[in-house]
Every structure is written in structure tokens, then in C-alpha cells.
XYZ file of C-alpha atoms in Angstrom:
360
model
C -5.237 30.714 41.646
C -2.414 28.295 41.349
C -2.387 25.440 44.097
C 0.937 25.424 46.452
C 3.768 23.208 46.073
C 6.778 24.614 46.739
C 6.908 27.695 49.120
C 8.789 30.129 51.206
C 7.480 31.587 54.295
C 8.527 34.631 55.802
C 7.229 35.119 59.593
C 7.921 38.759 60.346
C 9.185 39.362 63.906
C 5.521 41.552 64.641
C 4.323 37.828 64.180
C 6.350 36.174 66.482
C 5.973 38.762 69.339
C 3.237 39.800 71.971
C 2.711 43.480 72.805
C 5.433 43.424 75.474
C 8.419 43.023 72.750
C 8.744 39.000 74.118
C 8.507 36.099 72.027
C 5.082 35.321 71.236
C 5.559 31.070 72.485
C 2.208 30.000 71.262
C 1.997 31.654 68.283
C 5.273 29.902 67.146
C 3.366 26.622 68.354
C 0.207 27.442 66.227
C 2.579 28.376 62.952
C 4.768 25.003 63.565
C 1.138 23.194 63.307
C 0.387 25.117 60.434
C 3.906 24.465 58.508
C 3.295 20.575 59.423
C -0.030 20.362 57.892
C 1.217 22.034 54.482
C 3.777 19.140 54.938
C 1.408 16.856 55.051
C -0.153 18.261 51.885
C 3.089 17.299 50.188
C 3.834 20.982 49.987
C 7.672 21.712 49.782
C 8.636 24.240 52.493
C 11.045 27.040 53.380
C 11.049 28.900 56.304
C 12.581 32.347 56.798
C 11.968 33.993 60.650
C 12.656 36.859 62.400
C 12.378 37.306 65.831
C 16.127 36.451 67.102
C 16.300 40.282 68.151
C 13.447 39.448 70.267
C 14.804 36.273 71.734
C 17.894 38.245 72.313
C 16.403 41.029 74.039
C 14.279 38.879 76.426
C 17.819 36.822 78.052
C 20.161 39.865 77.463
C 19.796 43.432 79.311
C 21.849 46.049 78.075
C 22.753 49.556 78.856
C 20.858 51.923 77.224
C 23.900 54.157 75.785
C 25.400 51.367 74.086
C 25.826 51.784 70.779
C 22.658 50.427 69.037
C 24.685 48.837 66.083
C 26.510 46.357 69.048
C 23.329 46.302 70.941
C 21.556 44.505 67.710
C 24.122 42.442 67.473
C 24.691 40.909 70.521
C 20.523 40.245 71.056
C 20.958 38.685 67.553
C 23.603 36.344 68.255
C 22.381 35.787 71.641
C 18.542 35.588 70.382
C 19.259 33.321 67.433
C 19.987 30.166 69.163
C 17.108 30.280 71.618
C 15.252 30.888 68.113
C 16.288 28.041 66.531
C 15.594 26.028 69.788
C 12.448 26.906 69.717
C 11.686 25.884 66.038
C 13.748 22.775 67.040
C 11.814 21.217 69.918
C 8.862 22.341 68.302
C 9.057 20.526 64.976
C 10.474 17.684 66.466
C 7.136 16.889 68.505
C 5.999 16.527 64.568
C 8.919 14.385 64.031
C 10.053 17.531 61.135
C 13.671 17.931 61.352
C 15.204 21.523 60.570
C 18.224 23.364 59.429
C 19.797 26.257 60.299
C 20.580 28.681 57.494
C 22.151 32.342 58.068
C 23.080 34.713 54.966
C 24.557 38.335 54.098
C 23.888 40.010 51.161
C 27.282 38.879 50.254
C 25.620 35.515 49.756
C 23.398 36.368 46.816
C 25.685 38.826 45.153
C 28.075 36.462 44.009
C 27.182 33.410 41.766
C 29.189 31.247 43.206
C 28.136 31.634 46.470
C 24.996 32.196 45.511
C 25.044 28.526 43.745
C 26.367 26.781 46.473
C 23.892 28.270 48.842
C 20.804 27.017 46.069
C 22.295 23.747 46.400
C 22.825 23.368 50.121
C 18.814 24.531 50.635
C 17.900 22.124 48.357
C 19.411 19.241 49.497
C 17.639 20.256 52.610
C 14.422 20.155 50.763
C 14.907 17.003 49.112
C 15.934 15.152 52.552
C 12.316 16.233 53.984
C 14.338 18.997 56.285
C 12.624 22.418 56.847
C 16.177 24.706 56.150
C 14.794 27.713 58.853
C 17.218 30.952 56.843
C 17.925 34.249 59.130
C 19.811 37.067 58.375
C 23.316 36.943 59.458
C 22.973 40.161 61.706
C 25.957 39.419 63.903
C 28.230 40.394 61.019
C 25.784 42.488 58.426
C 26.269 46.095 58.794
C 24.293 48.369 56.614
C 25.245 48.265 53.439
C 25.444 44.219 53.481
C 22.187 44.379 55.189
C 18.628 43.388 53.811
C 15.612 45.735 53.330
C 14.121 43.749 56.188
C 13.773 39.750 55.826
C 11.319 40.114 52.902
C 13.714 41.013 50.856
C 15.973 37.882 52.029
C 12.125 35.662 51.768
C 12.261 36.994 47.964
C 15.371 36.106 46.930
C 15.707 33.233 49.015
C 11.751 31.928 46.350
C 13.102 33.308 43.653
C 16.643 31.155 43.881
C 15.033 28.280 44.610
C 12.625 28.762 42.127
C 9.660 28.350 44.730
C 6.424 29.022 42.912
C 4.699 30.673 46.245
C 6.073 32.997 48.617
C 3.766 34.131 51.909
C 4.793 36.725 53.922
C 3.137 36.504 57.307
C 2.761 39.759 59.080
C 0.014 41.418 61.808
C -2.383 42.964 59.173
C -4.777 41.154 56.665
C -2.892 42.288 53.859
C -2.303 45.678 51.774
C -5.769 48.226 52.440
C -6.611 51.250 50.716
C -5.332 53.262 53.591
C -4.265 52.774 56.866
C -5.890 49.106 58.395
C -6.935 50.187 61.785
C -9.624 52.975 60.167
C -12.973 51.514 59.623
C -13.368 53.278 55.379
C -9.857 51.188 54.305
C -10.714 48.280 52.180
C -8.998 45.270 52.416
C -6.589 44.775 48.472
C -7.496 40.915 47.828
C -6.041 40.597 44.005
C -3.411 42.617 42.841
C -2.482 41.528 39.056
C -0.032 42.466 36.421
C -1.981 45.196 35.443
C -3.072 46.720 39.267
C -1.812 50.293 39.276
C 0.597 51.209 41.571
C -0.751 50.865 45.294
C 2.841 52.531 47.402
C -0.004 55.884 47.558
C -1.743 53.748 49.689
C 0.490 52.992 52.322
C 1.334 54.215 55.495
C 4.746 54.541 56.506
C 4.864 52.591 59.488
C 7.390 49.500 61.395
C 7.513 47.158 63.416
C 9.062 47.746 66.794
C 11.978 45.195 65.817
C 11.572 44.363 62.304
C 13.637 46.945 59.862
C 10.631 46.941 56.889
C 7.398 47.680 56.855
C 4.220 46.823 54.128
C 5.963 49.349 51.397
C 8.822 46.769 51.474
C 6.327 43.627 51.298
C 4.549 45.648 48.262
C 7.767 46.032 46.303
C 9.122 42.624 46.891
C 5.987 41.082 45.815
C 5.454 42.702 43.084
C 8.837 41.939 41.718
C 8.375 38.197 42.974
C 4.852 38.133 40.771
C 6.475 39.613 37.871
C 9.399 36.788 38.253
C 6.032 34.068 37.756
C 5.865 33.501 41.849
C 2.377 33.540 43.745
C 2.951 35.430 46.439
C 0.099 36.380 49.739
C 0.484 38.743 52.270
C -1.881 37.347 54.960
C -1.985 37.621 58.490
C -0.385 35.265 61.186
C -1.518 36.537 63.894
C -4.996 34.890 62.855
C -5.664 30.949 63.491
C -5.341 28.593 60.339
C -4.064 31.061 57.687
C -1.634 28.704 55.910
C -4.557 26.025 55.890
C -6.544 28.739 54.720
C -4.373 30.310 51.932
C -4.233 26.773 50.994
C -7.614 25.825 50.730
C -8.463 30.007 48.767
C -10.179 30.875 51.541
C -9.679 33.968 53.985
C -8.804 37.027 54.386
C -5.457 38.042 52.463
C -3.753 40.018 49.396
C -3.220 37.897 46.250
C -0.510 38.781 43.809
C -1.199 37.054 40.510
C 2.166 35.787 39.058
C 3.081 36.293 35.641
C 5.061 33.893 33.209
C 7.824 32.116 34.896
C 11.122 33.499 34.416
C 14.562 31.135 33.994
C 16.398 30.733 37.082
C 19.285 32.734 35.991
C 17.360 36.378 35.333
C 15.322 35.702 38.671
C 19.076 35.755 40.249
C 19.980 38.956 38.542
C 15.892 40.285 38.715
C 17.032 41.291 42.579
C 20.657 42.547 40.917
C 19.373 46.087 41.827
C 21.292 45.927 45.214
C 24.149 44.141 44.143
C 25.411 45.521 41.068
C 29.316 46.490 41.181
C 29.727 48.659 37.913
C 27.410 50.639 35.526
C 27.234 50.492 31.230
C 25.720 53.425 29.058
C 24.151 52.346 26.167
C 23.360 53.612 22.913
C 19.750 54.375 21.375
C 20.299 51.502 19.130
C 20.899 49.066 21.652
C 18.220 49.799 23.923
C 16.069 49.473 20.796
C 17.560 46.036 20.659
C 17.023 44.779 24.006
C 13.316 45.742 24.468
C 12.701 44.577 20.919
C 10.906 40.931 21.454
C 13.981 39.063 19.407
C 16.179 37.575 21.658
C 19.276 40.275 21.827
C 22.785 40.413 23.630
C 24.432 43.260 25.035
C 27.533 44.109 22.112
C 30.636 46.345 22.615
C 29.384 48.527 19.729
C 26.675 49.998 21.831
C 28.468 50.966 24.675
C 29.185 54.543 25.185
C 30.449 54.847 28.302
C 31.725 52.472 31.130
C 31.202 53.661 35.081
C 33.367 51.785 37.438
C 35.796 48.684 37.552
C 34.168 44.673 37.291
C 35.296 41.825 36.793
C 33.627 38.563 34.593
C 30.673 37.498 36.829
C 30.250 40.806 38.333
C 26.616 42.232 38.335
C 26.311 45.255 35.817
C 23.667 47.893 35.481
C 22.452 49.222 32.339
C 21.262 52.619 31.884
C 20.874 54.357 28.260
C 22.385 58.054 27.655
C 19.103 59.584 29.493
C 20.095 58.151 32.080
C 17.153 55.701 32.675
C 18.135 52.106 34.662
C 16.641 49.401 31.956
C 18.236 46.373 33.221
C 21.024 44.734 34.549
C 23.131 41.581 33.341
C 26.014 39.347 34.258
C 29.671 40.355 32.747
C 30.940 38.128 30.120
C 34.839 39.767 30.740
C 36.191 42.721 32.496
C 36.252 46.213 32.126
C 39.592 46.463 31.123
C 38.740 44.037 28.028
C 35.061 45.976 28.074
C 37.328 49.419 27.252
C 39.535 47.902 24.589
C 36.128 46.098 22.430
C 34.024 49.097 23.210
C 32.462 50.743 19.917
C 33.430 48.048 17.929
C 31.622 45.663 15.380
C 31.723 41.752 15.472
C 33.025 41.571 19.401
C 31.780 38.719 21.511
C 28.493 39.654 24.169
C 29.667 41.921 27.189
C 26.176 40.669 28.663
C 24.880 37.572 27.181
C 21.284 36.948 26.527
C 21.030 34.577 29.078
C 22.498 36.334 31.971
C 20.452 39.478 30.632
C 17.178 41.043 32.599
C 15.766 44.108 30.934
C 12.952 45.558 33.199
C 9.276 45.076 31.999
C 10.699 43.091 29.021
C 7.923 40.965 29.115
């Protein structure tokens, strides 16, 4: 097991909560403690939290016929500076400073954005300042919305190119069935060849988080296959960042495979962002899983779905109809239609904005 030195955190918002639905003030205390002494380890840390819902919900009443979309976001809004208050006062007494960070989906779908975001989180890094990253839910509305915030912890270690991620929830880990019956066994290692373990889980959420442990299992599995450690422990337990640290305790290990460069671990989560769709030909998809490096060509496209423009996200599906990837456009569909079918065009995907799915 690789040692940490970079990592994200994700503390879900069952976590940060008692039974009651109101913020769970020594628990936060305990996990500040814990942050600090991976800081004092020389560990590199990013935090993302939930729990401004919570925050939100405990200063705010509101009627119960409002709509529930408004309702979110006014407990959000309201919730997320007595959030960030609370992380505030309680670093400080460890003389940590932290930043504020709040993102849409929008963020991460374009480069640009998505670039100057990288940059901005690592300067905090590099200046010793814990950036603290939320989702934006005063302005995301479902489709701009995350899965839940481990969706938003695995982007946020695969941009940065973190090599841990720990999501923090109220169970152990992922168990052969449901955790509160006494037969389910606890997962501890999950590696690149574990068969699939969503037959396993039960279908349940948190009372404000969005997710649930099918999420966690999908995100770390693509975070491990991106070459990122990631543990789903429990922090509702004492010392389990000093713990995962020290490979001790109770958790579930997913074993990372090779590291991936920083651009495919960008389009790796391109899934939810992708604005247009390309059909290839057999002979290009024979191309792009073979193990020389390959570009996407004009000559085997067969069919284009939808308008882009160069930088857009693309999808790539053969004539089946399977999904095998997804790159970065080199030009726009407009130029993609005019060099389609022919021979010795430039790239419409280039190798290095490419990421062909278990092309290992």
C-alpha cells in the first residue's frame, strides 16, 4: 500500500451530522485534529465537505410547501457560511489557514475553466492553505449538478493529480451485503481485477447527502483505474485518518493502477460532460484499443451526432453502438463533416487528449 502524500478528503454530510439532522460540532473538531496531524506528516491536503444543507437547515425554518428546489437552496447559501466558519475558527486554533472553493459542473467541463480552477487550488496547496471545495448548490440545478460530492472529491484528485482520495462516510467501508446484518463481511482490498461488487449494495441515502455507497463504488473504481489510492473508511470512528495512515483499521482499499497523464484523468470523468457524439468504424476501433499509440482520423468516422466546437468533450461509440471512449476536439463539426471519410486529414481527437475505456 502506497504511503500518503497528496490527498483529497471528502466528509459526507452523514459524517458531519448527529441523528437529529444538526451539525455534528465535535465531530468536525475531531476531523480538524485529524486533517492537522496528516499536516504535520507533511501530507498535502484537500478538503471537500458537505454539510452546508445541514448548517442551513439548523438557522433557517421554512414552510413545508415550498418548493424543495428553493428550499435547498436557500439552507445552502444560508448553511455554507456558518460551514466555512466552522472549518475557519477551527483550523485556526491549529494556526491552518483555509480557502473557500465552490464549483458547478460547468467548472470541470470546460478546459479552460477547468485549468484555471487546477491552478487556483494549487496555489492554495503550495501556500500551506487547506482550499475547503463545496458544491455551488445555490446556482446548480440538476443537470449541472454532481452525483453527490464524491463525484466533485473525484474529479477535484484526479485534476490535481492527488495520489489518495478518502471518502469519509458512517459505515466501515463496502460489505458483502447490507452493514447493519451480523453475516455481511467487511470488503478490505478491492484490486484491478475484484469483480464487480454494485450486486452487493444496498440502495440506500443519506438523509441530506444526494449519493449513497453505489456512487462511492463507481467513483473509486474509476479513481483506482486513473492510478489514485482511494479508502472508503468511516468518520464517524476516532483516529481514522491517523489510522489509514499508519495501514491500520477498519476500511475498503482500492488498489490503484498505473498513473494516468493529467490530461486523460480530465477527460476519464468526460462521461457527464460530453457535448457531441462520433461513430466510428471497425477499423478504427481496432486502432485505438490496439497497444500502438493511435489518433482518432476523419477516415474512420461514419457518422457525426450533434454540433461541437474545438475543445468540446466528444464521445466515441463504434457502429454497435458501444461507448469506448471519449476525447477532446481538435476542430469543429462543421470542419469534422467536410474531412470526414477522408485519407491524410489532421487528428479530430489527438492521442493525447484521447481516453479509450479499459485501454490499459
Amino acid at each position: 500500500m502506497n504511503s500518503l502524500q497528496y490527498c483529497v478528503i471528502k466528509i459526507g454530510s452523514n459524517v458531519l451530522t448527529q441523528k437529529d439532522g444538526n451539525p455534528d460540532l465535535k465531530r468536525i473538531e475531531h476531523l480538524v485534529l485529524q486533517i492537522t496531524f496528516l499536516r504535520q506528516q507533511q501530507v498535502k491536503v484537500i478538503l471537500v465537505s458537505s454539510g452546508a444543507v445541514a448548517f442551513g437547515k439548523k438557522e433557517i425554518q421554512l414552510p413545508e410547501k415550498l418548493n424543495p428546489v428553493l428550499k435547498k437552496q436557500i439552507w445552502a447559501s444560508s448553511g455554507q457560511i456558518e460551514l466555512i466558519q466552522t472549518y475557519k475558527l477551527l483550523f485556526r486554533e491549529q494556526r491552518i489557514q483555509v480557502a473557500q472553493i465552490l464549483v458547478t459542473k460547468e467548472d470541470f467541463r470546460d478546459r479552460k475553466h477547468f485549468l484555471n480552477m487546477k491552478n487556483c487550488i494549487q496555489g492554495l496547496v503550495s501556500q500551506d492553505v487547506i482550499p475547503i471545495i463545496n458544491e455551488n448548490d445555490t446556482v446548480a440545478i440538476t443537470e449541472l449538478m454532481f452525483t453527490d460530492n464524491d463525484e466533485l472529491a473525484s474529479l477535484t484528485a484526479a485534476m490535481v493529480n492527488a495520489d489518495s482520495l478518502i471518502l469519509l462516510t458512517n459505515v466501515n467501508g463496502i460489505y458483502t451485503g447490507a452493514p447493519e446484518e451480523t453475516e455481511s463481511l467487511l470488503i478490505k482490498h478491492v484490486g484491478q481485477e475484484t469483480k464487480d461488487l454494485s450486486a452487493f449494495i444496498t440502495a440506500s441515502k443519506s438523509s441530506f447527502g444526494r449519493g449513497g455507497m453505489l456512487t462511492k463504488l463507481n467513483m473509486s473504481k474509476k479513481s483506482a483505474d486513473l492510478g489514485i489510492q482511494v479508502f472508503i473508511a468511516n468518520g464517524k470512528k476516532l483516529n481514522t485518518l491517523e489510522n489509514i495512515f499508519y495501514n491500520r483499521g477498519e476500511y475498503t482499499y482500492f488498489e490503484p493502477n498505473k498513473s494516468k497523464q493529467s490530461t486523460k484523468k480530465w477527460l476519464a470523468h468526460g462521461d457527464k460532460y460530453y457535448v457531441a457524439e462520433i461513430v466510428i468504424n471497425e477499423g478504427a476501433r481496432t486502432a485505438l484499443f490496439n497497444q500502438k499509440i493511435s489518433s482518432l482520423l476523419p477516415i474512420g468516422i461514419v457518422a457525426l451526432e450533434g454540433e461541437f466546437k474545438k475543445g468540446d468533450i466528444l464521445s466515441i461509440k463504434d457502429e454497435s453502438g458501444n461507448r469506448i471512449g471519449l476525447g477532446r476536439a481538435e476542430y469543429t463539426s462543421t470542419a469534422a463533416k467536410e474531412k470526414m471519410g477522408l485519407k491524410n486529414q489532421k487528428p479530430i481527437i489527438h492521442y493525447n487528449y484521447l481516453y479509450v475505456f479499459h485501454n490499459d
